[in-house]
Amino acid sequence: MAPSSSSGLTFKLHPLVIVNISDHYTRVKTQLNPPPSVAAASGNGHGGDVAFQQNPRVYGCVIGVQRGRTVEIFNSFELLYDPITDILDRSFLEKKQELYKKVFPHFYILGWYSTGSDAQESDMHIHKALMDINESPVYVLLNPSINHAQKDLPVTIYESELHVIDGVPQLIFVHASYTIETVEAERISVDHVAHLKPSDGGSAATQLAAHLTGIHSAIKMLNSRIRVLYQYLVAMQKGDIPCENSLLRQVSSLLRRLPAIESERFQDDFLMEYNDKLLITYLAMFTNCSSTMNELVDKFNTAYDRHTRRGGRTAFI
Amino acid sequence: MDIEQKQAEIIDQFVRRSSTCKGEALASILLEATSHPSLFAFSEIMAVPSVAELDGTTTSVYLDVLRLFAHGTWTDYKCNAGRFPELVPDQILKLKQLTVLTLAETNKVLSYDDLMQELDVRNVRELEDFLINECMYMGIVRGKLDQLKRCFEVQFAAGRDIRPGQLGSMILTLSNWFNTSENLLVSIQEKIKWADNMGELDKKRRNEIEERVEEVKKSLSTKKLHTVGRQMLTLEGMRRSLLNQAE
């Protein structure tokens, strides 16, 4: 269903689009399958629908700029599509298009998006419907099922091409490769989302674990890259790969920077900061303990003395 | 990395030109290559077969010069000045730049004295000018000049051509780096497990204390306040102190 695209267009996708699509999907899914507390409150009215709407498909438009052979997708908005009657709400689409044109005069409708695991036949209808706005729309598909083993983004971009199948020229979807392009503002927000801690992670242990996990994954990536370099050099030494001098030069200049943190000044600064931190933690612990002790003594005194004598107390300790 | 890109075109050019010529014509090409202001890599040119043929002929000095530029330093040239033809000022400049690169290979902090000796420069001012104008602005080194300590801290230095033996040492360094990072990964994982365990223990302790408090509350009966009073108050005090400590 999806061989590689041959149109030669390069696609650049902004993270805002991905966040928009996933947000749209999450909203629709939560509204259809309300969380247990809400369902119980509303009296189990949607009991029958829950099984049906496990993975609702959402639809929307993507907009952006096309400069020559580069297609850059900046933003997206939602569309009203009724899967039962197969009708795309055109007036809504036009209204939205007009509004977006006012704010972003340079953006054109480049295509549409949807969620699901694979492109389907019915998608071709919507694709053809959009072909009168843009003669070659793109189809962005987000796979909402979470797969922890998968390392790449579950986003695929499809283009439509005219292929002759069984003697009949048909439009089919073909894969297109894309790169992610970020603006500074997007980088900040993506970083923020990536570092979301669990909202009840108040305890120090979970925060520490989360922080360490982040460092762990970063070092793992570094590790895999070092391994690639190492295997490349070993192969070059054995002679499997012809020597490429410019790469070797770059590697040698990189390796010269190691070890990066062994100078004396670094050790001094590092140890000083480490000792300072330990001292402050120790001091805080001291203060905590002494205040707890104080409270304990006060309460003990109050508890005991109420019984033995009024006024004038003997010190307990 | 940008130096490599800048050089790539020039290298291509020279390789093409030298593969078409032979003998004397090559000599002039090599001269041009070694004086070219932005060319610091010569191993590709050395690999061209017609250049390698020069070895042993009358014009082999030019090949020697090329080798000197690929792997040698200014001191090498001074010691064996007889073997090499006269170098034009451009070439001298380039050789000195390459010398700086070689020095940066071994140490990250280069003292001014060492540099002045290697480069035959008399005073600090000249040295600094050379470093700033010829090396840093050309982009082959990046670093900080520390005047108080009279040293030059190198943060980045472009690579020189690789001698055949250097590949082995590069592989060794890489494997060390790789092993260190693997060990680090393992120790981080252990720390994560430790943090999780500590969190678990803490939660369990709190739960236990809460349970004991509940038990005490339930076991309090409504007997005479007086006789049980002392016991109840003590238990209350104990509960409060336990909770305080738990916090």
XYZ file of N, CA, C and O in Angstrom, chain A residues 203 205-206 208-209 212-213 215-217 219-220 222-224 226-227 229-231 233-234 236-237 243-262 265 288 292 295-296 299-300 303-304 306-308, chain B residues 1 4 7 11 41-44 101 104-106 108 146 149 153 155-162 167-168 170-171 173-175 177-178 181-182 184-185 188-189 191-192 194-196 198-199 226 229-230 233-234 237 240-241 244-245:
448
model
N 7.808 13.407 46.343
C 8.880 12.818 47.150
C 10.195 12.912 46.405
O 10.246 12.848 45.192
N 12.546 10.863 46.149
C 12.995 9.657 45.458
C 12.509 9.636 44.014
O 13.261 9.345 43.093
N 11.224 9.967 43.796
C 10.725 9.901 42.416
C 11.371 10.968 41.565
O 11.679 10.748 40.394
N 14.358 12.221 41.924
C 15.721 11.781 41.636
C 15.710 10.704 40.569
O 16.504 10.727 39.619
N 14.786 9.767 40.710
C 14.720 8.682 39.729
C 14.418 9.236 38.346
O 15.020 8.813 37.355
N 17.543 10.997 36.985
C 18.568 10.029 36.598
C 18.169 9.286 35.329
O 19.020 8.975 34.496
N 16.867 9.016 35.190
C 16.437 8.317 33.977
C 16.715 9.163 32.751
O 17.129 8.647 31.709
N 19.114 11.386 32.386
C 20.554 11.323 32.107
C 20.920 9.985 31.493
O 21.714 9.888 30.554
N 20.294 8.931 32.026
C 20.591 7.590 31.535
C 20.307 7.460 30.048
O 21.116 6.938 29.273
N 19.132 7.978 29.631
C 18.805 7.825 28.208
C 19.728 8.671 27.343
O 20.119 8.255 26.247
N 22.885 9.362 27.952
C 24.170 8.672 27.840
C 24.040 7.434 26.950
O 24.968 7.076 26.216
N 22.871 6.824 26.985
C 22.682 5.644 26.125
C 22.799 6.032 24.660
O 23.407 5.316 23.857
N 24.490 8.566 23.484
C 25.910 8.831 23.232
C 26.654 7.524 23.016
O 27.482 7.394 22.116
N 26.326 6.547 23.846
C 26.950 5.236 23.767
C 26.784 4.602 22.396
O 27.730 4.085 21.799
N 25.544 4.651 21.903
C 25.303 3.998 20.612
C 26.101 4.687 19.521
O 26.643 4.050 18.622
N 28.966 6.289 19.912
C 30.385 5.937 20.038
C 30.619 4.559 19.454
O 31.645 4.300 18.799
N 29.661 3.667 19.697
C 29.832 2.313 19.184
C 29.919 2.314 17.668
O 30.739 1.596 17.074
N 30.996 4.720 15.742
C 32.305 5.231 15.347
C 33.376 4.160 15.516
O 34.241 3.973 14.655
N 33.293 3.450 16.650
C 34.295 2.440 16.960
C 34.298 1.338 15.917
O 35.345 0.971 15.382
N 33.102 0.868 15.592
C 33.037 -0.212 14.605
C 33.527 0.265 13.257
O 34.178 -0.475 12.514
N 35.822 2.568 12.697
C 37.281 2.635 12.695
C 37.906 1.252 12.628
O 38.901 1.035 11.936
N 37.312 0.304 13.362
C 37.871 -1.051 13.350
C 37.778 -1.633 11.943
O 38.723 -2.243 11.432
N 37.748 0.002 9.233
C 38.706 0.692 8.387
C 40.099 0.140 8.599
O 40.891 0.013 7.673
N 40.393 -0.215 9.869
C 41.708 -0.739 10.138
C 41.888 -2.103 9.492
O 42.940 -2.421 8.963
N 39.828 3.890 3.289
C 40.111 4.952 4.243
C 39.537 6.270 3.776
O 39.813 6.715 2.664
N 38.753 6.884 4.635
C 38.263 8.186 4.244
C 38.920 9.215 5.129
O 38.602 9.344 6.302
N 39.833 9.946 4.534
C 40.710 10.754 5.372
C 40.008 11.883 6.086
O 40.327 12.204 7.219
N 39.049 12.502 5.406
C 38.453 13.648 6.071
C 37.710 13.216 7.325
O 37.786 13.876 8.374
N 37.047 12.062 7.260
C 36.366 11.565 8.459
C 37.365 11.253 9.555
O 37.154 11.567 10.726
N 38.477 10.620 9.157
C 39.482 10.270 10.150
C 40.013 11.506 10.834
O 40.249 11.521 12.039
N 40.176 12.565 10.048
C 40.686 13.790 10.646
C 39.693 14.322 11.673
O 40.071 14.768 12.754
N 38.422 14.277 11.302
C 37.421 14.794 12.240
C 37.390 13.968 13.514
O 37.303 14.506 14.619
N 37.486 12.642 13.342
C 37.467 11.781 14.528
C 38.676 12.077 15.402
O 38.571 12.162 16.623
N 39.828 12.272 14.773
C 41.020 12.503 15.587
C 40.909 13.824 16.331
O 41.318 13.931 17.482
N 40.316 14.844 15.672
C 40.200 16.108 16.381
C 39.204 15.983 17.527
O 39.374 16.598 18.582
N 38.192 15.136 17.339
C 37.231 14.909 18.412
C 37.896 14.198 19.580
O 37.743 14.602 20.734
N 38.656 13.157 19.268
C 39.239 12.359 20.339
C 40.291 13.133 21.109
O 40.589 12.816 22.256
N 40.841 14.158 20.456
C 41.843 14.940 21.153
C 41.243 15.700 22.316
O 41.948 16.073 23.238
N 39.932 15.953 22.254
C 39.332 16.717 23.323
C 39.108 15.874 24.566
O 38.760 16.395 25.609
N 39.275 14.537 24.434
C 39.135 13.689 25.610
C 40.480 13.573 26.296
O 41.485 13.574 25.634
N 40.594 13.332 27.577
C 39.510 13.447 28.525
C 39.158 14.904 28.781
O 40.038 15.726 28.919
N 37.877 15.168 28.808
C 37.465 16.562 28.807
C 37.514 17.194 30.189
O 37.610 18.399 30.296
N 37.367 16.394 31.229
C 37.307 17.034 32.540
C 38.338 16.455 33.474
O 38.007 15.884 34.499
N 39.599 16.613 33.117
C 40.580 16.092 34.059
C 41.524 17.157 34.571
O 42.479 16.846 35.243
N 41.986 22.421 37.805
C 41.025 23.450 38.195
C 39.631 22.879 38.298
O 38.860 23.222 39.177
N 16.163 20.779 60.964
C 14.953 19.966 61.001
C 14.882 19.155 62.293
O 13.869 19.157 63.010
N 12.195 19.457 65.409
C 11.343 18.308 65.788
C 11.517 17.987 67.259
O 10.527 17.759 67.990
N 9.673 20.480 69.410
C 8.226 20.243 69.440
C 7.899 19.051 70.330
O 6.939 19.069 71.104
N 8.705 18.001 70.165
C 8.462 16.787 70.959
C 8.514 17.109 72.441
O 7.629 16.717 73.214
N 5.445 19.099 73.560
C 4.217 18.314 73.661
C 4.274 17.349 74.835
O 3.283 17.137 75.527
N 5.451 16.778 75.023
C 5.594 15.876 76.152
C 5.345 16.614 77.456
O 4.627 16.136 78.334
N 1.731 17.298 77.843
C 0.995 16.063 78.141
C 1.181 15.642 79.579
O 0.215 15.320 80.269
N 2.416 15.648 80.079
C 2.669 15.168 81.436
C 2.200 16.141 82.485
O 1.555 15.783 83.449
N 0.041 18.396 82.646
C -1.356 18.647 82.909
C -1.842 17.772 84.061
O -2.769 18.079 84.751
N -1.207 16.672 84.198
C -1.665 15.734 85.212
C -1.029 15.971 86.568
O -1.661 15.850 87.590
N 0.270 16.281 86.589
C 0.957 16.370 87.889
C 0.706 17.711 88.561
O 0.138 17.767 89.644
N 34.606 20.836 12.019
C 33.834 20.155 10.988
C 33.641 21.045 9.784
O 33.607 20.589 8.662
N 36.565 20.925 7.403
C 36.548 19.814 6.469
C 35.714 20.164 5.247
O 36.071 19.840 4.123
N 37.542 22.540 3.090
C 38.675 21.945 2.395
C 38.247 20.982 1.313
O 38.997 20.740 0.375
N 40.395 20.175 -1.955
C 41.070 18.882 -2.084
C 40.666 18.226 -3.405
O 41.518 17.714 -4.144
N 44.920 19.660 4.686
C 44.884 18.209 4.637
C 45.528 17.760 3.350
O 45.151 18.198 2.274
N 46.493 16.867 3.482
C 47.239 16.499 2.283
C 47.197 15.014 1.977
O 47.778 14.584 0.995
N 46.566 14.241 2.814
C 46.643 12.797 2.570
C 45.928 12.377 1.308
O 46.312 11.421 0.658
N 44.859 13.138 0.926
C 44.194 12.751 -0.319
C 45.112 12.962 -1.502
O 45.169 12.162 -2.429
N 48.786 22.745 15.378
C 47.833 21.639 15.428
C 48.468 20.408 16.056
O 47.842 19.717 16.856
N 48.731 20.748 19.695
C 47.427 20.613 20.356
C 47.010 19.164 20.465
O 46.125 18.831 21.242
N 47.649 18.294 19.675
C 47.305 16.873 19.739
C 47.641 16.288 21.081
O 46.926 15.425 21.597
N 48.788 16.699 21.634
C 49.231 16.028 22.849
C 48.734 16.712 24.116
O 48.327 16.058 25.056
N 46.320 19.755 26.089
C 45.218 20.680 25.892
C 45.607 22.080 26.321
O 45.008 23.046 25.893
N 45.240 32.540 27.964
C 45.307 32.961 29.356
C 46.612 33.701 29.549
O 47.684 33.100 29.607
N 48.472 33.133 33.189
C 49.226 31.890 33.314
C 50.108 31.652 32.101
O 50.806 30.639 32.033
N 44.704 27.597 26.162
C 43.872 26.419 26.390
C 43.119 26.099 25.119
O 42.336 26.886 24.644
N 40.363 24.359 22.982
C 39.090 23.663 23.121
C 38.818 22.770 21.930
O 38.182 21.751 22.033
N 39.289 23.219 20.792
C 39.062 22.427 19.595
C 40.224 22.669 18.650
O 40.657 23.790 18.468
N 40.712 21.621 18.042
C 41.762 21.776 17.038
C 41.432 20.857 15.879
O 41.037 19.707 16.087
N 41.589 21.356 14.681
C 41.278 20.536 13.514
C 42.254 19.370 13.437
O 43.349 19.422 13.971
N 41.828 18.312 12.785
C 42.682 17.134 12.709
C 43.721 17.285 11.623
O 43.467 17.875 10.587
N 44.864 16.706 11.856
C 45.870 16.646 10.806
C 45.757 15.296 10.139
O 44.982 14.442 10.546
N 46.563 15.113 9.127
C 46.497 13.837 8.432
C 46.951 12.712 9.353
O 47.835 12.887 10.171
N 46.355 11.578 9.132
C 46.603 10.457 10.044
C 47.794 9.669 9.570
O 47.881 9.288 8.405
N 45.858 5.238 13.775
C 44.519 4.650 13.760
C 44.341 3.729 14.957
O 43.295 3.722 15.608
N 45.427 2.974 15.262
C 45.323 2.054 16.387
C 45.066 2.784 17.691
O 44.200 2.392 18.492
N 43.700 5.688 18.067
C 42.355 6.270 18.070
C 41.335 5.222 18.463
O 40.406 5.496 19.234
N 41.525 4.005 17.951
C 40.584 2.934 18.285
C 40.644 2.645 19.772
O 39.619 2.426 20.434
N 41.489 4.752 22.189
C 40.803 5.821 22.929
C 39.295 5.650 22.856
O 38.582 5.793 23.852
N 38.816 5.352 21.652
C 37.367 5.182 21.489
C 36.841 4.063 22.359
O 35.794 4.191 22.989
N 37.591 2.945 22.383
C 37.075 1.821 23.168
C 37.091 2.164 24.649
O 36.181 1.785 25.392
N 36.636 5.161 25.937
C 35.499 6.047 26.126
C 34.221 5.229 26.197
O 33.368 5.430 27.073
N 34.104 4.280 25.291
C 32.911 3.461 25.227
C 32.727 2.687 26.526
O 31.636 2.654 27.098
N 31.650 4.918 29.392
C 30.239 5.312 29.377
C 29.334 4.135 29.694
O 28.292 4.302 30.339
N 29.731 2.923 29.301
C 28.905 1.757 29.653
C 28.866 1.576 31.157
O 27.809 1.338 31.748
N 29.302 3.795 33.354
C 28.497 4.868 33.916
C 27.017 4.537 33.815
O 26.253 4.750 34.760
N 26.624 3.987 32.670
C 25.215 3.622 32.494
C 24.792 2.636 33.570
O 23.730 2.770 34.181
N 24.457 4.311 36.891
C 23.255 5.149 36.978
C 22.033 4.286 37.192
O 21.139 4.621 37.981
N 21.994 3.138 36.505
C 20.832 2.270 36.684
C 20.739 1.799 38.120
O 19.643 1.722 38.702
N 21.793 3.379 40.704
C 21.351 4.497 41.537
C 19.841 4.670 41.418
O 19.160 4.974 42.393
N 19.325 4.509 40.198
C 17.883 4.655 40.020
C 17.161 3.610 40.846
O 16.169 3.905 41.528
N 18.264 2.140 43.500
C 18.421 2.478 44.904
C 17.415 3.533 45.306
O 16.755 3.432 46.351
N 17.279 4.589 44.433
C 16.341 5.663 44.761
C 14.926 5.109 44.856
O 14.178 5.445 45.774
N 14.572 4.235 43.909
C 13.234 3.653 43.957
C 13.037 2.844 45.222
O 12.000 2.944 45.896
N 14.545 3.153 48.102
C 14.442 4.039 49.257
C 13.055 4.639 49.345
O 12.465 4.755 50.426
N 12.530 5.040 48.171
C 11.185 5.597 48.165
C 10.179 4.577 48.669
O 9.278 4.905 49.458
N -9.691 8.973 84.231
C -8.580 9.166 85.142
C -7.534 8.061 85.033
O -6.366 8.300 84.809
N -6.360 7.856 81.787
C -5.874 9.161 81.327
C -4.388 9.170 81.027
O -3.945 9.516 79.951
N -3.633 8.730 82.059
C -2.189 8.813 81.887
C -1.749 7.981 80.694
O -0.953 8.419 79.862
N -2.755 9.704 77.451
C -1.945 10.869 77.120
C -0.556 10.432 76.664
O 0.007 10.997 75.745
N -0.062 9.410 77.358
C 1.255 8.957 76.923
C 1.188 8.450 75.490
O 2.058 8.719 74.670
N 1.013 11.278 73.176
C 2.334 11.891 73.001
C 3.224 11.043 72.100
O 3.917 11.556 71.220
N 2.162 11.438 68.526
C 2.571 12.718 67.931
C 4.066 12.707 67.661
O 4.516 13.183 66.624
N 4.801 12.157 68.613
C 6.248 12.171 68.399
C 6.628 11.289 67.244
O 7.504 11.612 66.448
N 5.854 13.148 64.090
C 6.833 14.208 63.856
C 8.111 13.646 63.281
O 8.670 14.173 62.334
N 8.564 12.560 63.877
C 9.806 11.979 63.385
C 9.650 11.466 61.971
O 10.546 11.576 61.159
